[in-house]
PDB file of C-alpha atoms in Angstrom:
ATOM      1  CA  UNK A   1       0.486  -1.585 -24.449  1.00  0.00           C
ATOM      2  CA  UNK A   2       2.267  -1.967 -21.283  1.00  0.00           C
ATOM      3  CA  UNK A   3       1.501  -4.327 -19.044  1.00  0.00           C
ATOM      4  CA  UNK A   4       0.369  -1.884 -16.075  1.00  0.00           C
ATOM      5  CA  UNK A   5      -2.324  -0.089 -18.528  1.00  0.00           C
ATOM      6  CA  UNK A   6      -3.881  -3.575 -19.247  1.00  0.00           C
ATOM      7  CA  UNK A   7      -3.931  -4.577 -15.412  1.00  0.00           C
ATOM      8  CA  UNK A   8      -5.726  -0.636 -14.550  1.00  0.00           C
ATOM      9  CA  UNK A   9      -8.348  -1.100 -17.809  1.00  0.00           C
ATOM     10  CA  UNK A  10      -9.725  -4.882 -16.349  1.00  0.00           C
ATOM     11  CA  UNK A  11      -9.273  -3.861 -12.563  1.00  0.00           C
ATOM     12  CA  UNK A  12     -10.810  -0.548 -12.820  1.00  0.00           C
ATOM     13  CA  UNK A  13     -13.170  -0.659 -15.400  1.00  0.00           C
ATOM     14  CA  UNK A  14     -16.644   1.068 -14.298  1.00  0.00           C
ATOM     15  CA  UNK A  15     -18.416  -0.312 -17.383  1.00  0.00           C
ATOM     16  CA  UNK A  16     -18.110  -4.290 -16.327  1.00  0.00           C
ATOM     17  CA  UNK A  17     -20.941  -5.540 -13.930  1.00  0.00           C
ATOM     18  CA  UNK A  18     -20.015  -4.528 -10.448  1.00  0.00           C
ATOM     19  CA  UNK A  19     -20.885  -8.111  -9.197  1.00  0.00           C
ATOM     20  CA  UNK A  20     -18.605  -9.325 -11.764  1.00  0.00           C
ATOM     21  CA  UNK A  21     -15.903  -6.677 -10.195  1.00  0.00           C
ATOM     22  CA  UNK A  22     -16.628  -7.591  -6.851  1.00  0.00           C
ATOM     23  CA  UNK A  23     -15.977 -11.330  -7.927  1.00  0.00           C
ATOM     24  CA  UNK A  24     -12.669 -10.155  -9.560  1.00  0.00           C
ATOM     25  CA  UNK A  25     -11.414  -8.376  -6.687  1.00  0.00           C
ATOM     26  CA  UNK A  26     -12.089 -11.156  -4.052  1.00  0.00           C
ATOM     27  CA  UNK A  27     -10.559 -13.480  -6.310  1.00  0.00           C
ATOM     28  CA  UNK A  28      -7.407 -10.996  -6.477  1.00  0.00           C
ATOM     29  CA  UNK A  29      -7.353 -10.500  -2.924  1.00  0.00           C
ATOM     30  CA  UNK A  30      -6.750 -14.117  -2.168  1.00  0.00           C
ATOM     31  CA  UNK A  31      -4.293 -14.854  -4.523  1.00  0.00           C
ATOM     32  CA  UNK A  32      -2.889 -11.480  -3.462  1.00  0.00           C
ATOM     33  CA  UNK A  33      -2.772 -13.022   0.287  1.00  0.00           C
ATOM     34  CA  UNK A  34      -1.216 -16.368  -0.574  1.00  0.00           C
ATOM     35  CA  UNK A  35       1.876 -14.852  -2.164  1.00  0.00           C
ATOM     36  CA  UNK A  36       2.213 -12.330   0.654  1.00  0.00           C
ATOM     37  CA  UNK A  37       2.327 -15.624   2.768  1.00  0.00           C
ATOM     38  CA  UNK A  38       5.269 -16.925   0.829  1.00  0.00           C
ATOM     39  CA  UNK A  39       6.921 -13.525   1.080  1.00  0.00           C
ATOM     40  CA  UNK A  40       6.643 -13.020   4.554  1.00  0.00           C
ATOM     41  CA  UNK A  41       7.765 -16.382   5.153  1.00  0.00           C
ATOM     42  CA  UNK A  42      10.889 -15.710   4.383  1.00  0.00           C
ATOM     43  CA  UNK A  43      11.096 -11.995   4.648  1.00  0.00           C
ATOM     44  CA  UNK A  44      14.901 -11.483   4.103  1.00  0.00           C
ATOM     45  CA  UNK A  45      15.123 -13.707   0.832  1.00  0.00           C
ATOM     46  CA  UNK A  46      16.025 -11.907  -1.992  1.00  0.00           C
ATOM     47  CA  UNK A  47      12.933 -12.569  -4.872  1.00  0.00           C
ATOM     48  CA  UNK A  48      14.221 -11.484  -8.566  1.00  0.00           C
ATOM     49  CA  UNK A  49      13.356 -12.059 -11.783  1.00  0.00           C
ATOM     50  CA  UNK A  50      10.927 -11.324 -15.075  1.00  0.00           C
ATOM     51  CA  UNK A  51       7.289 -10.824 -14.246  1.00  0.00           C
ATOM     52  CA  UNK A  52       6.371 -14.104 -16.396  1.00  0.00           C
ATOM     53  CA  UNK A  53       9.112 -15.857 -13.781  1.00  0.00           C
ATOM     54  CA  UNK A  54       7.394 -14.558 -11.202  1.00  0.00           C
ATOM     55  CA  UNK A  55       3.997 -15.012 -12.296  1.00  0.00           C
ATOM     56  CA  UNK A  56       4.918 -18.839 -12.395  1.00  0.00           C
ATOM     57  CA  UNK A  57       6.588 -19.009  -9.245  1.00  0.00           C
ATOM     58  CA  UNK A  58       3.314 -17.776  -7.292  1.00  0.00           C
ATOM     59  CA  UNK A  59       0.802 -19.769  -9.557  1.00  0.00           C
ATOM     60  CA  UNK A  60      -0.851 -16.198 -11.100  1.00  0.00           C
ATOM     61  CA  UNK A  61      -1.563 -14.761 -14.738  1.00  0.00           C
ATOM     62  CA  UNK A  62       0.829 -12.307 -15.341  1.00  0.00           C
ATOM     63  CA  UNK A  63      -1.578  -9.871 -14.826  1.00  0.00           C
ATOM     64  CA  UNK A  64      -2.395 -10.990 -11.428  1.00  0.00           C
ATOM     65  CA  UNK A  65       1.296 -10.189 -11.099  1.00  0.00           C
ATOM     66  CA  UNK A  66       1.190  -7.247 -12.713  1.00  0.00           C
ATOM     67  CA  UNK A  67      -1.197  -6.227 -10.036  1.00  0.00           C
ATOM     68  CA  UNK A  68       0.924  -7.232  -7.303  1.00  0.00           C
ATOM     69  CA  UNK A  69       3.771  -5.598  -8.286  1.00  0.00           C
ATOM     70  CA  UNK A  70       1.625  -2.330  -8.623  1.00  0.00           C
ATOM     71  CA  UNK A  71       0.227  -2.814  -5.200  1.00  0.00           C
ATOM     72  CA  UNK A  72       3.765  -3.468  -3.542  1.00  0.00           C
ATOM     73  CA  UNK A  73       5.984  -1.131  -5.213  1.00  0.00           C
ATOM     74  CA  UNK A  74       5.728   1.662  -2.988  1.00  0.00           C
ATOM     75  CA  UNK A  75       7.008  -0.534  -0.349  1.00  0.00           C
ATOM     76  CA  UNK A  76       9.780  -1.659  -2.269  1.00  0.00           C
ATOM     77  CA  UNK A  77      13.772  -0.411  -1.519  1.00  0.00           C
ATOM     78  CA  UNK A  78      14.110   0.274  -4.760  1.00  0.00           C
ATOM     79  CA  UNK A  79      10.752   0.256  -7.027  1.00  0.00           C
ATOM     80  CA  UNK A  80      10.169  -1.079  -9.981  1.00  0.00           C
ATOM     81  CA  UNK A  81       9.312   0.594 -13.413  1.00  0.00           C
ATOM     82  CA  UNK A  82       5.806  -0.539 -13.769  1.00  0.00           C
ATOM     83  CA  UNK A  83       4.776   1.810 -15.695  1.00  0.00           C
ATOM     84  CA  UNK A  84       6.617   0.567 -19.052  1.00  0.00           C
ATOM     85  CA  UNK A  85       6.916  -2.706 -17.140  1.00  0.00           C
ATOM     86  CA  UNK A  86       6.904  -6.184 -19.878  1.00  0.00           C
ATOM     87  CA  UNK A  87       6.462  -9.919 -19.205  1.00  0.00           C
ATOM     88  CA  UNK A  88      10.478 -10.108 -20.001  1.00  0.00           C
ATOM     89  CA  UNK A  89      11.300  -7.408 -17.512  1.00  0.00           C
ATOM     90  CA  UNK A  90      13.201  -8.260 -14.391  1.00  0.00           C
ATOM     91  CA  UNK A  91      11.835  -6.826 -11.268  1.00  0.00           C
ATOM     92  CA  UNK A  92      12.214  -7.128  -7.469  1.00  0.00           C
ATOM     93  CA  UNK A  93      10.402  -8.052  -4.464  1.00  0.00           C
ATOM     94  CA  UNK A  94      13.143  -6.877  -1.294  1.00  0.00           C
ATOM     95  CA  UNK A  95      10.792  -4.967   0.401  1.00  0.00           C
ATOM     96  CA  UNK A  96      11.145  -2.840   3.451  1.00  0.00           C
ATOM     97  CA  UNK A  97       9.323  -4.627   6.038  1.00  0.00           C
ATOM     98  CA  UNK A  98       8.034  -1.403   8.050  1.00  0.00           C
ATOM     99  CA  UNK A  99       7.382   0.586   5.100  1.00  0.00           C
ATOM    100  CA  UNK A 100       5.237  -2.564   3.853  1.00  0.00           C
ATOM    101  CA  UNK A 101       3.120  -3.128   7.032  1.00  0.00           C
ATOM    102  CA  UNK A 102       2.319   0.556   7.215  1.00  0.00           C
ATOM    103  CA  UNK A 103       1.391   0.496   3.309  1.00  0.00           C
ATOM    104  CA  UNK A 104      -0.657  -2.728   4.300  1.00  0.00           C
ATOM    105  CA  UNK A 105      -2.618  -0.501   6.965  1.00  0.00           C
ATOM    106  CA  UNK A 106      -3.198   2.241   5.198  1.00  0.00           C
ATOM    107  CA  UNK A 107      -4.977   0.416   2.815  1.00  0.00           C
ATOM    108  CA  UNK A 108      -7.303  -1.045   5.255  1.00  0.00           C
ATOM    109  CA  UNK A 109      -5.978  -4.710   4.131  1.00  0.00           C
ATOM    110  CA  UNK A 110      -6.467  -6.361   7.571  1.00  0.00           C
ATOM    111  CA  UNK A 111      -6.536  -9.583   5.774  1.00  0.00           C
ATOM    112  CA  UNK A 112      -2.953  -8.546   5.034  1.00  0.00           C
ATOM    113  CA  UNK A 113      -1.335  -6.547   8.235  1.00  0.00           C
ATOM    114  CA  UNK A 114      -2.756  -9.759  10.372  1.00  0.00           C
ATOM    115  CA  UNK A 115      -1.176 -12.223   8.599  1.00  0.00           C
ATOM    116  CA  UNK A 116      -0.057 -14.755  11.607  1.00  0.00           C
ATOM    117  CA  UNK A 117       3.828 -14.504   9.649  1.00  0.00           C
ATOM    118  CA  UNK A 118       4.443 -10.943  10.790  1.00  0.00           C
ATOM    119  CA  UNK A 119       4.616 -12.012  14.221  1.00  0.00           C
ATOM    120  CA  UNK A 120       7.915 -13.954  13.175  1.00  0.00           C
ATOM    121  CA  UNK A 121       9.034 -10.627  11.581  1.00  0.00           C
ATOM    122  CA  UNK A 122       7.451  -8.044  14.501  1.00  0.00           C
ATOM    123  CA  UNK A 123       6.658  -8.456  17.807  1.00  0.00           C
ATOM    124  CA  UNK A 124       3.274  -7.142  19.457  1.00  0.00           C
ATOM    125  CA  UNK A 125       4.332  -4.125  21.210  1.00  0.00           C
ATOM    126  CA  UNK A 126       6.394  -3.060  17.471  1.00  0.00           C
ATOM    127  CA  UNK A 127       3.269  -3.702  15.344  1.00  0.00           C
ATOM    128  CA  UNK A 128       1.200  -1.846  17.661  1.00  0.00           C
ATOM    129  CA  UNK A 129       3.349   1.488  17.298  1.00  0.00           C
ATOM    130  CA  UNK A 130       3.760   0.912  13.349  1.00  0.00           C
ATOM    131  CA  UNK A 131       0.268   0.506  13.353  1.00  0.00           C
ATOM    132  CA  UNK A 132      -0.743   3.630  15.272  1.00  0.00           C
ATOM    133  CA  UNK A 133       2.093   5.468  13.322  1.00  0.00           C
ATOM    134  CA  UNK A 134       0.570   4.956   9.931  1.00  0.00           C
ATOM    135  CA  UNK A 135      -3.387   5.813  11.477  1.00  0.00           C
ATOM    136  CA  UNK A 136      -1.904   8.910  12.890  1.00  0.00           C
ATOM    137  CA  UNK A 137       0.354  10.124  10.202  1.00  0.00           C
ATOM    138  CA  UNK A 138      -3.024  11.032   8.246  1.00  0.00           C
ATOM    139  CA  UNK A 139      -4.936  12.602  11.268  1.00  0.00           C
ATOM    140  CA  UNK A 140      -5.165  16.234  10.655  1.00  0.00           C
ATOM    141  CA  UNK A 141      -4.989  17.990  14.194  1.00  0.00           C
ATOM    142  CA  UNK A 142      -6.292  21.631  14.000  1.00  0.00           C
ATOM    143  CA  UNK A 143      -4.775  24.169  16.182  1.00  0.00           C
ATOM    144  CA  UNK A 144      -6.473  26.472  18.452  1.00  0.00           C
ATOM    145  CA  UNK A 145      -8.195  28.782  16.336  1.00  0.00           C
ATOM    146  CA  UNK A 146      -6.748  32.622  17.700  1.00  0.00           C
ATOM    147  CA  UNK A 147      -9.808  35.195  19.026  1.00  0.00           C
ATOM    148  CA  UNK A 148     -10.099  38.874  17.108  1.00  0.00           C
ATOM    149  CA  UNK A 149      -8.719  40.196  20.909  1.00  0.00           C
ATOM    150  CA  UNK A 150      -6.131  37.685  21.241  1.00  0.00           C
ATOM    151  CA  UNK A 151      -2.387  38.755  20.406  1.00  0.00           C
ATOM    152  CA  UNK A 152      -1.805  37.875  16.240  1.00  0.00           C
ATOM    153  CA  UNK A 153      -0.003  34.701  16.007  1.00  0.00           C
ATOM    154  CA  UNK A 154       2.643  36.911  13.464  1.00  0.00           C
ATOM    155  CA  UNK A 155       4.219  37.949  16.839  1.00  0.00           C
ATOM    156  CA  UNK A 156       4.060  42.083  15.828  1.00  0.00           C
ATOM    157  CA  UNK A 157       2.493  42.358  19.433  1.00  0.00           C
ATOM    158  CA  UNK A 158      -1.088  43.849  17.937  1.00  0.00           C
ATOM    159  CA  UNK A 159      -4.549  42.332  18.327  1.00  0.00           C
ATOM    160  CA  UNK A 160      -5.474  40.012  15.680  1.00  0.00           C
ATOM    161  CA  UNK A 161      -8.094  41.837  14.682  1.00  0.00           C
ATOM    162  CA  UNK A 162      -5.846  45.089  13.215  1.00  0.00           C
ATOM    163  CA  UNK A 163      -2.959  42.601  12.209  1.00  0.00           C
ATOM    164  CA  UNK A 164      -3.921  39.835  10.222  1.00  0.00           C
ATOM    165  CA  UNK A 165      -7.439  39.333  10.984  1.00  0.00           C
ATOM    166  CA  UNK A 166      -8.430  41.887   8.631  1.00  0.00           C
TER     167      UNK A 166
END
C-alpha cells in the first residue's frame, strides 16, 4: 500500500475518537510548523532526497512526512508523485514561494502564512496583495441581474423578455 493511502486512512479516519483526532492533528500541525520554519529559513536551498531521508532530517515518522509532502505539493515547481510515493522515493521540496503563501492562506493556516520568516522572504505591502489575491480569487461576484424590459444581454436588440427570458 502506498504510502499516501496509509497517511489519508489514520488522518482521515471518521471511526477513531474525534478527541483522539483532534490530538493527532494538533500534534501534526506543530511538527508541520517547525519544518516550515527550517524551510523558510532558507527559502532558496534546494531540499532533495527519499522520504525516509527526509523524514530524518526534520525529526518526523515517515508518515508525518508523508503528510507534508501531501500538504505542500501543490505548491511545489514540479510536484511530486505521492500518490505511488515509497519510503525509498526521492522527492523535492523547491517550492514556489508565492504559490506557497497563497496555498498557506487558503487553507486558513495562519499559524503558517504568519510565520515571522516570510518577512525575510516578503515584505508587508507584497504579503498584503498575495494575501488579498488568494481571498479574492474565490469570491464569486454576481453581475447585475438584467430586468424582463431591459435590452437581452445576447445583443439581438429585443427585450429580454421575447429573447432569452423566455
Amino acid at each position: 500500500m502506498a504510502l499516501l493511502e496509509q497517511w489519508q486512512k489514520i488522518a482521515y479516519n471518521e471511526k477513531a475518537d474525534k478527541g483522539e483526532l483532534q490530538r493527532f492533528w494538533q500534534r501534526y500541525f506543530l511538527l508541520e510548523k517547525g519544518v516550515y520554519e527550517k524551510l523558510l529559513t532558507n527559502p532558496d536551498e534546494k531540499v532533495e532526497g527519499t522520504v525516509k531521508e527526509l523524514a530524518d532530517k526534520y525529526g518526523l515518522s515517515v508518515m508525518e512526512m508523508t503528510g507534508f509532502l501531501d500538504g505542500i505539493n501543490d505548491s511545489l515547481v514540479e510536484p511530486n508523485p505521492i500518490d505511488t510515493m515509497e519510503e525509498d522515493t526521492r522527492v523535492s521540496l523547491a517550492f514556489d514561494k508565492e504559490k506557497l503563501y497563497k496555498n498557506m492562506v487558503d487553507a486558513r493556516a495562519d499559524w503558517l502564512y504568519e510565520l515571522p520568516q516570510w518577512n525575510a522572504i516578503f515584505d508587508e505591502q507584497t504579503r498584503k496583495r498575495l494575501y488579498l489575491e488568494q481571498k479574492k480569487s474565490g469570491t464569486v461576484i454576481v453581475g447585475k441581474k438584467v430586468g424582463r424590459n431591459d435590452p437581452c444581454p445576447c445583443g439581438s436588440g429585443k427585450k429580454y423578455k421575447f429573447c432569452c427570458g423566455r
